[in-house]
Coordinates of C-alpha atoms in Angstrom, one line a residue:
X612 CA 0.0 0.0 0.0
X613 CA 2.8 2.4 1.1
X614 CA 4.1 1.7 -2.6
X615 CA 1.2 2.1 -4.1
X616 CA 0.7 5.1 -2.8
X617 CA 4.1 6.3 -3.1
X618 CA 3.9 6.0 -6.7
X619 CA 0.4 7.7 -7.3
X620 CA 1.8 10.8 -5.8
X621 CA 4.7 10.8 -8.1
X622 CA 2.4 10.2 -10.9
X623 CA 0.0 13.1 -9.6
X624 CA 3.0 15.1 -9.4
X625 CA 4.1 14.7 -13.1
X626 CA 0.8 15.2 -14.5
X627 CA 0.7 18.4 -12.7
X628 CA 4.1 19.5 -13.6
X629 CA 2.9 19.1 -17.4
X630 CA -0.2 21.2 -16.9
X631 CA 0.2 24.1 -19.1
X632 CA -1.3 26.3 -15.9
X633 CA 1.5 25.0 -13.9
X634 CA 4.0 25.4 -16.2
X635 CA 2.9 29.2 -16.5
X636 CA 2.6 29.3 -12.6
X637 CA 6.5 28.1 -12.4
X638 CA 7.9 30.4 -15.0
X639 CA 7.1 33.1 -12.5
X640 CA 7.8 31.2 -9.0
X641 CA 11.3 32.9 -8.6
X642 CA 9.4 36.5 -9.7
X643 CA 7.5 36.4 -6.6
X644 CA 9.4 34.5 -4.2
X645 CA 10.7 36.6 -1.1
X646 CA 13.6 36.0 1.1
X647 CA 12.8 35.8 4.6
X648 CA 14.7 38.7 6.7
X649 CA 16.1 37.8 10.3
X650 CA 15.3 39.8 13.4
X651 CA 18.0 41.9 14.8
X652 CA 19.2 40.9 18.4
X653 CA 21.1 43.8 20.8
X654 CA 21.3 42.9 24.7
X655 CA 17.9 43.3 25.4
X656 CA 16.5 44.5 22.8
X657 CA 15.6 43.4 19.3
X658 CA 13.8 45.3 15.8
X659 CA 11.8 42.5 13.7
X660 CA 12.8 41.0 10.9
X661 CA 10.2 40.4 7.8
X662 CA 8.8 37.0 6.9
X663 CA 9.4 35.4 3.4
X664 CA 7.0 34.0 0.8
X665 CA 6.9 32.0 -1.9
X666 CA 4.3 30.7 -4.7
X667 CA 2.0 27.2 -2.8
X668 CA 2.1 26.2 -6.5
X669 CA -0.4 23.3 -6.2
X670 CA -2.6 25.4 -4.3
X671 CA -2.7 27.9 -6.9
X672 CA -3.1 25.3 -10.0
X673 CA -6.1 24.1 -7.8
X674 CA -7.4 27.9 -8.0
X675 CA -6.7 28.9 -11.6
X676 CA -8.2 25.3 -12.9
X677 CA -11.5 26.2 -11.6
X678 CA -11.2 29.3 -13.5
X679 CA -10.1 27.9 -16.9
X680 CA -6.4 30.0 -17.1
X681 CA -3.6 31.3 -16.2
X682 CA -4.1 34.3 -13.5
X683 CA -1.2 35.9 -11.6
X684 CA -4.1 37.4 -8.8
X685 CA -5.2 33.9 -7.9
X686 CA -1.3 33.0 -6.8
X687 CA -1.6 31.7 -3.5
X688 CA 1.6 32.0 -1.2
X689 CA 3.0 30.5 1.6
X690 CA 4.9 32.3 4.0
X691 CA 8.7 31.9 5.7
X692 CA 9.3 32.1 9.1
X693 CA 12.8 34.0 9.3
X694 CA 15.5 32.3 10.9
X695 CA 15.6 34.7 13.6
X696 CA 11.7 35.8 14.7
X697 CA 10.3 38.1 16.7
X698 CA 8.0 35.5 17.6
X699 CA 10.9 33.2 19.3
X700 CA 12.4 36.2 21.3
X701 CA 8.9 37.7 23.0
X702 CA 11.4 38.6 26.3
X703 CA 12.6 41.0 24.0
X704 CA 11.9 45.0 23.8
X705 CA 11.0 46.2 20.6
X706 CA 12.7 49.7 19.8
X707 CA 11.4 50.0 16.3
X708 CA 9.8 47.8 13.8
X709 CA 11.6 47.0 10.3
X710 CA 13.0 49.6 8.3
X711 CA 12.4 48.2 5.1
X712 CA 8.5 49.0 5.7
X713 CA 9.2 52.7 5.1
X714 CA 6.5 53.6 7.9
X715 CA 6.3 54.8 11.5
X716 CA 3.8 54.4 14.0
X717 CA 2.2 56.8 17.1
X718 CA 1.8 55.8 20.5
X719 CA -0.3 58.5 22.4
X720 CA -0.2 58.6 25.5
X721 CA -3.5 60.4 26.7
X722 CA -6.6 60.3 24.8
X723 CA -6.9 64.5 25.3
X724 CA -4.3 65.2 22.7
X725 CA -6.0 61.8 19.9
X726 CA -8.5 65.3 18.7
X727 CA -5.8 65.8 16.1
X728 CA -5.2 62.7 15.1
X729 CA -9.0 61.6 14.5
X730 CA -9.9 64.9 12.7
X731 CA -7.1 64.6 10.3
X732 CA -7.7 60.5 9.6
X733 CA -4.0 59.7 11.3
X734 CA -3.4 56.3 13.0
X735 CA -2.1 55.8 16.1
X736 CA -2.0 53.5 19.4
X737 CA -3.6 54.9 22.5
X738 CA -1.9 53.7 25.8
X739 CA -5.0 52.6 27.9
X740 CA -6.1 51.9 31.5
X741 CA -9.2 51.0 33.9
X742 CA -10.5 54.8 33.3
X743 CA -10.0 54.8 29.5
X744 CA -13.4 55.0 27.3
X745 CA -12.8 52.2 25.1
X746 CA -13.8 52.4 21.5
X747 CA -13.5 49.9 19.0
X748 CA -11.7 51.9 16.0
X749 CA -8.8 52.2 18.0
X750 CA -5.9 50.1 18.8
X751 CA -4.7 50.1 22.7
X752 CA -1.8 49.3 24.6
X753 CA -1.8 48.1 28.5
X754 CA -0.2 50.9 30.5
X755 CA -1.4 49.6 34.0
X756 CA 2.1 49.2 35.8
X757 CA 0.0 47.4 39.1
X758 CA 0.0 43.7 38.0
X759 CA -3.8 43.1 39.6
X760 CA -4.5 46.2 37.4
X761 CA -3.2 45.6 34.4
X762 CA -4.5 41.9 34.6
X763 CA -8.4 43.7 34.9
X764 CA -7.6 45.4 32.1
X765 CA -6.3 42.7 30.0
X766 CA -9.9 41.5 30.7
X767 CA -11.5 44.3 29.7
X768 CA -9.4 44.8 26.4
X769 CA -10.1 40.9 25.4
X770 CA -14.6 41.5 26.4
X771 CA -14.0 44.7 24.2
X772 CA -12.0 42.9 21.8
X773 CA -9.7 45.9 21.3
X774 CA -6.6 44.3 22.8
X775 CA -3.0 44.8 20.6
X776 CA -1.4 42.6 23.0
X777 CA 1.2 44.8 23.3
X778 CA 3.1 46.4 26.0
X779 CA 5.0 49.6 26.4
X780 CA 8.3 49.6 28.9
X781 CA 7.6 52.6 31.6
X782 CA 3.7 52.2 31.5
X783 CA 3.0 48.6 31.6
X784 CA 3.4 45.9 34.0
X785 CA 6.3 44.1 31.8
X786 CA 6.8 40.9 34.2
X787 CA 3.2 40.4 33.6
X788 CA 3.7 40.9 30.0
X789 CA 6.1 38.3 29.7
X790 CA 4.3 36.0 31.1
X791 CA 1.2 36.2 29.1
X792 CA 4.2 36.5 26.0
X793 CA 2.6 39.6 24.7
X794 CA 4.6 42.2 22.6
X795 CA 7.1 44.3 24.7
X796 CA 7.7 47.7 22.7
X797 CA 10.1 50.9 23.9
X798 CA 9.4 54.2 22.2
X799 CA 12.4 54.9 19.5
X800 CA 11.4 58.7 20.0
X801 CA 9.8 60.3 22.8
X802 CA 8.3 64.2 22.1
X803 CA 9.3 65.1 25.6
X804 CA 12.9 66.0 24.3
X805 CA 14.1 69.1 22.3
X806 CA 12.1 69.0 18.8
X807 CA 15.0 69.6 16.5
X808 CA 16.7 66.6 18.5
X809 CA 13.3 64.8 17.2
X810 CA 13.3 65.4 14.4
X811 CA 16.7 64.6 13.5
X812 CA 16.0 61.3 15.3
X813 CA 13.0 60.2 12.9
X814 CA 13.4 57.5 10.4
X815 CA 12.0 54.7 8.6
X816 CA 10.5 52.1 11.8
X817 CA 10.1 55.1 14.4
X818 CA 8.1 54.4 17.2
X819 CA 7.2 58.0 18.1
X820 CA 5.6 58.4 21.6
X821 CA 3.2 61.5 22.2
X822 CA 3.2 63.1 25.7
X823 CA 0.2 64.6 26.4
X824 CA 1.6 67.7 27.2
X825 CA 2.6 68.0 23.2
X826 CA 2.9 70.7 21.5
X827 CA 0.3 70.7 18.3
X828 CA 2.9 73.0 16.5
X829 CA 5.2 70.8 17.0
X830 CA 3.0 67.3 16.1
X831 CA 2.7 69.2 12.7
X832 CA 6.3 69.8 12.5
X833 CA 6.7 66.0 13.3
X834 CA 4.0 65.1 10.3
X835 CA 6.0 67.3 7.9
X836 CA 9.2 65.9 8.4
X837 CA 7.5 62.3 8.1
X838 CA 6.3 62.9 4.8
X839 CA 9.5 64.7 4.2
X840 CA 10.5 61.3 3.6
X841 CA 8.1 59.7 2.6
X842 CA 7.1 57.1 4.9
X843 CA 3.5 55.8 5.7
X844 CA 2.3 56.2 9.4
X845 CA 0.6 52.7 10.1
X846 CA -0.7 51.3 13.5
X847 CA 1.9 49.7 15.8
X848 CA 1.0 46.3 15.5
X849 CA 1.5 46.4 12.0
X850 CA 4.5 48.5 12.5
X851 CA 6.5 45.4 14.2
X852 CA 4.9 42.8 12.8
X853 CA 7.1 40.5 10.5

């Protein structure tokens, strides 16, 4: 039997391989195949790397037979864990996410000065506790330092179903953190220091984090010089996520 069927899966195989849909789908494997990129490890301290992909070529012949041809949008991809992942190194601190992404994300760190941001359609992370009004367009970080409270508010995060599972080092209770292995992230830029210092300091992977004492002059000055050069501003998670 073991034969047998050792033998109909090389004959399956061949037949595929001879499909002109298949044949069409391997001429452009290497086209769309992307090298996996390892996490970088400091001390303590770690920015993600990027995950790979490349072409699940029978999954795809499956796909494009039922629609009769050839179709580079019904590629279906599997992806590659890098060698080095965030994901195996949780008991690290994230101090920015991967500069290939060309973006930066906000942490805010009181919901007085988030005005600016919703009127003007720009993401960001709000850094939440017991008291915060909880809404479900945002994304929130746990920045209860007590373990019983931030353990409530894990709880409350989870029945709200607004919870990034992330961390932030100065706010959050980090032992607990580690021990639920949630994301542990430390601002790359904090606006509390001088602005031109700031500004100098922003890059491709920031993590900028805005005191609630911020200037709004100088948020716009911080906006300008991120599209200065071009880069997206995307939400945390996706931010450091590989």
């Amino acid at each position: 039997m073991l034969i047998s069927f050792y033998f109909t899966d090389k004959i399956m195989i061949y037949l595929e391989n001879q499909n002109p849909i298949m044949k069409q789908i391997q001429e452009v494997e290497n086209k769309y195949t992307e090298t996996p990129v390892n996490a970088t490890i400091k001390d303590n301290t770690i920015i993600p790397g990027k995950k790979g992909k490349k072409i699940n070529k029978r999954k795809s012949l499956l796909k494009m037979d039922d629609f009769g041809s050839f179709n580079e949008t019904f590629l279906i991809y599997d992806e590659i864990k890098p060698e080095v992942s965030l994901e195996d190194n949780l008991d690290k601190v994230i101090i920015k996410g991967n500069p290939s992404k060309r973006s930066v994300a906000f942490v805010v760190e009181d919901a007085n000065i988030t005005k600016y941001f919703d009127e003007n359609d720009i993401q960001y992370t709000l850094i939440s506790n017991l008291k915060s009004d909880l809404k479900k367009e945002r994304d929130y970080l746990l920045g209860e330092e007590d373990k019983k409270n931030i353990s409530d508010l894990n709880s409350l995060l989870n029945k709200n179903k607004v919870n990034s599972k992330i961390c932030l080092v100065n706010y959050s209770n980090i032992e607990y953190c580690k021990e639920k292995k949630y994301y542990i992230v430390a601002p790359t830029i904090d606006t509390g220091i001088n602005i031109t210092q700031l500004l100098s300091n922003i890059g491709s992977g920031s993590i900028i984090l805005v005191r609630k004492n911020t200037n709004l002059d100088n948020l716009k000055l911080i906006l300008q010089e991120i599209r200065k050069q071009d880069l997206e501003i995307t939400s945390l998670k996706d931010l450091i996520c590989e």
